[in-house]
Amino acid sequence: VGFTALGICLIQTASRGGLVAAILGGVVLVVFLRRPWPRGRWVPVVVALVLLGSYAAWHGVATRYGKGIMEDDASVSNRWLIYRMAPAMMVDAPGGWGHKRASEAFHHFYQPEGRFERYGSLVSSHLTWMTEWNWWGRIGYVAGWFAVFVLCLPSAKRHWYAVPFATWVAFGVAVMFTTMANRWVLWLVPGVFLIEA
């Protein structure tokens, strides 16, 4: 019931990055949770997925989900342009561009001529922070994510770690496609699962 309710909320946002994050988190659960699942567990999941798919089609967001794959979409193409420039931005500023300066640097030095889209960030928490910080901060940030994944990695004795691992995978993917990790409240659920692990 909770999964379906949160799925409806996700559909309401029409967020493609959120959908990708939810799917990858779900894949982690399917891969790592103990099997075989009893019928009482997988039948409701299938029913919930069918209901959510039907709701997405009825709501009209299903066509938005297909954009960027089947046809050109400004939101997707702008993101890919920014993401392609982020490594060069890191190399060009070993000491970082400074707090909340990544988007300004992109607009002034990396945005192609004739493009005038304006963003307050690099539309990715990961890339925004890594371009703003120096190399030590970048290395520490990547090492921190690896450490979290290692701590939450499920094993034969800790099969329930699939839930924290899936939560962190979904969170990490979600903040790849948008700048939302600067809101501390979003770290609460992944943080609780990390403490539990």
C-alpha positions as CSV (number, residue, x, y, z in Angstrom):
1,V,0.0,0.0,0.0
2,G,2.8,2.4,0.9
3,F,4.7,1.5,-2.3
4,T,1.6,2.2,-4.4
5,A,0.9,5.5,-2.6
6,L,4.5,6.7,-3.1
7,G,4.4,5.5,-6.7
8,I,1.4,7.7,-7.3
9,C,3.3,10.7,-5.8
10,L,6.2,9.9,-8.1
11,I,4.0,9.8,-11.1
12,Q,2.5,13.2,-10.1
13,T,6.0,14.7,-10.3
14,A,6.4,13.4,-13.9
15,S,10.1,13.1,-13.0
16,R,12.0,10.8,-15.4
17,G,15.1,10.8,-13.1
18,G,12.9,9.8,-10.2
19,L,11.4,7.0,-12.2
20,V,14.9,5.7,-13.2
21,A,15.9,5.9,-9.5
22,A,12.8,3.9,-8.4
23,I,13.3,1.3,-11.1
24,L,17.0,0.8,-10.2
25,G,16.2,0.6,-6.5
26,G,13.5,-2.0,-7.3
27,V,16.0,-4.0,-9.3
28,V,18.4,-4.1,-6.4
29,L,15.7,-5.4,-4.2
30,V,14.7,-8.1,-6.7
31,V,18.4,-9.2,-7.1
32,F,19.4,-9.3,-3.5
33,L,16.3,-10.2,-1.4
34,R,16.0,-13.8,-0.4
35,R,14.1,-16.0,-2.9
36,P,11.8,-17.6,-3.8
37,W,9.2,-15.1,-2.8
38,P,6.0,-16.5,-1.6
39,R,3.0,-15.8,-3.8
40,G,1.6,-13.6,-1.1
41,R,4.5,-11.2,-1.6
42,W,5.0,-11.0,-5.4
43,V,1.3,-11.0,-6.5
44,P,0.6,-7.7,-4.7
45,V,3.8,-6.2,-6.2
46,V,2.7,-7.1,-9.7
47,V,-0.8,-5.8,-9.1
48,A,0.7,-2.5,-7.7
49,L,3.0,-2.2,-10.8
50,V,0.0,-2.7,-13.2
51,L,-2.0,-0.1,-11.3
52,L,0.8,2.4,-11.4
53,G,1.4,1.8,-15.1
54,S,-2.3,2.3,-15.8
55,Y,-2.4,5.4,-13.7
56,A,0.7,6.8,-15.5
57,A,-1.0,6.2,-18.9
58,W,-4.3,7.8,-17.7
59,H,-2.5,10.7,-16.2
60,G,-0.6,11.4,-19.4
61,V,2.9,11.3,-18.0
62,A,3.7,8.1,-19.9
63,T,4.3,10.1,-23.0
64,R,6.7,12.4,-21.1
65,Y,8.6,9.4,-19.9
66,G,9.2,8.4,-23.6
67,K,10.5,11.8,-24.6
68,G,14.2,12.0,-24.8
69,I,14.4,8.4,-26.0
70,M,12.0,8.4,-29.0
71,E,12.3,12.1,-29.8
72,D,14.3,15.2,-28.9
73,D,13.5,16.8,-25.6
74,A,15.0,20.0,-24.4
75,S,15.2,18.9,-20.7
76,V,17.2,15.8,-21.6
77,S,19.5,17.4,-24.2
78,N,20.3,20.4,-21.9
79,R,21.2,18.0,-19.2
80,W,23.5,15.9,-21.4
81,L,25.2,19.1,-22.6
82,I,25.9,20.1,-19.0
83,Y,27.0,16.6,-17.9
84,R,29.4,16.4,-20.8
85,M,31.1,19.6,-19.7
86,A,31.4,18.8,-16.0
87,P,34.6,16.8,-16.3
88,A,36.3,19.6,-18.2
89,M,35.0,22.0,-15.6
90,M,36.7,19.9,-12.9
91,V,40.0,19.7,-14.7
92,D,40.0,23.4,-15.5
93,A,39.4,24.4,-11.9
94,P,41.5,22.0,-9.7
95,G,40.6,24.1,-6.6
96,G,37.0,24.1,-7.5
97,W,34.7,26.9,-8.8
98,G,33.5,27.8,-5.4
99,H,30.3,27.5,-3.4
100,K,27.2,28.0,-5.7
101,R,29.4,29.1,-8.6
102,A,29.2,26.0,-10.8
103,S,26.3,27.1,-12.9
104,E,27.7,30.6,-13.3
105,A,31.0,29.1,-14.6
106,F,29.1,26.9,-17.0
107,H,27.0,29.8,-18.4
108,H,30.1,32.0,-18.8
109,F,32.7,29.6,-20.1
110,Y,31.2,26.3,-21.3
111,Q,27.7,26.9,-22.6
112,P,27.8,26.9,-26.5
113,E,27.2,30.1,-28.3
114,G,23.5,30.6,-29.1
115,R,22.3,28.6,-26.1
116,F,20.7,30.8,-23.4
117,E,19.1,28.2,-20.9
118,R,19.8,29.3,-17.3
119,Y,20.0,26.9,-14.4
120,G,20.9,27.5,-10.8
121,S,23.1,24.4,-10.7
122,L,24.5,21.8,-13.0
123,V,21.1,19.9,-12.7
124,S,22.9,17.2,-10.7
125,S,23.8,17.3,-7.0
126,H,26.8,15.1,-7.6
127,L,28.3,17.1,-10.5
128,T,27.4,20.5,-9.0
129,W,29.3,19.7,-5.8
130,M,32.2,18.0,-7.5
131,T,32.8,21.0,-9.8
132,E,32.5,23.5,-6.9
133,W,34.9,21.6,-4.6
134,N,38.7,21.0,-5.0
135,W,40.2,17.6,-5.8
136,W,40.4,16.5,-2.2
137,G,36.7,17.2,-1.8
138,R,35.9,15.4,-5.0
139,I,37.9,12.3,-4.0
140,G,36.4,12.4,-0.5
141,Y,32.9,12.6,-1.9
142,V,33.3,9.7,-4.3
143,A,35.0,7.7,-1.5
144,G,32.1,8.5,0.8
145,W,29.6,7.0,-1.6
146,F,31.7,3.9,-2.1
147,A,32.0,3.5,1.7
148,V,28.2,3.7,2.0
149,F,27.7,1.1,-0.7
150,V,30.2,-1.2,0.9
151,L,28.6,-0.8,4.4
152,C,25.1,-1.5,3.0
153,L,26.1,-4.4,0.6
154,P,23.9,-7.4,1.2
155,S,25.4,-10.8,1.9
156,A,24.1,-14.3,2.7
157,K,24.0,-13.5,6.4
158,R,22.7,-9.9,5.9
159,H,20.2,-10.4,3.1
160,W,17.9,-7.7,4.6
161,Y,20.7,-5.1,3.8
162,A,19.1,-5.2,0.3
163,V,16.7,-2.5,1.6
164,P,19.4,0.0,2.8
165,F,21.4,-0.8,-0.4
166,A,18.4,-0.2,-2.6
167,T,17.6,3.0,-0.8
168,W,21.1,4.4,-1.3
169,V,21.2,3.3,-4.9
170,A,17.8,5.0,-5.6
171,F,18.9,8.2,-3.7
172,G,22.3,8.3,-5.5
173,V,20.6,7.9,-8.9
174,A,17.9,10.5,-8.1
175,V,20.5,13.2,-7.2
176,M,22.4,12.5,-10.4
177,F,19.5,13.9,-12.4
178,T,18.5,16.8,-10.3
179,T,19.9,19.1,-7.6
180,M,18.0,18.1,-4.5
181,A,20.6,16.7,-2.1
182,N,21.1,20.1,-0.6
183,R,17.9,19.6,1.3
184,W,19.0,17.9,4.5
185,V,15.5,16.4,5.1
186,L,16.1,14.1,2.1
187,W,19.1,12.5,3.8
188,L,17.0,11.3,6.8
189,V,15.6,8.0,5.3
190,P,18.9,6.9,3.7
191,G,20.7,8.1,6.9
192,V,18.5,6.0,9.1
193,F,19.1,2.9,7.0
194,L,22.9,3.5,7.1
195,I,22.8,3.7,10.9
196,E,20.8,0.5,10.9
197,A,23.3,-1.2,8.7
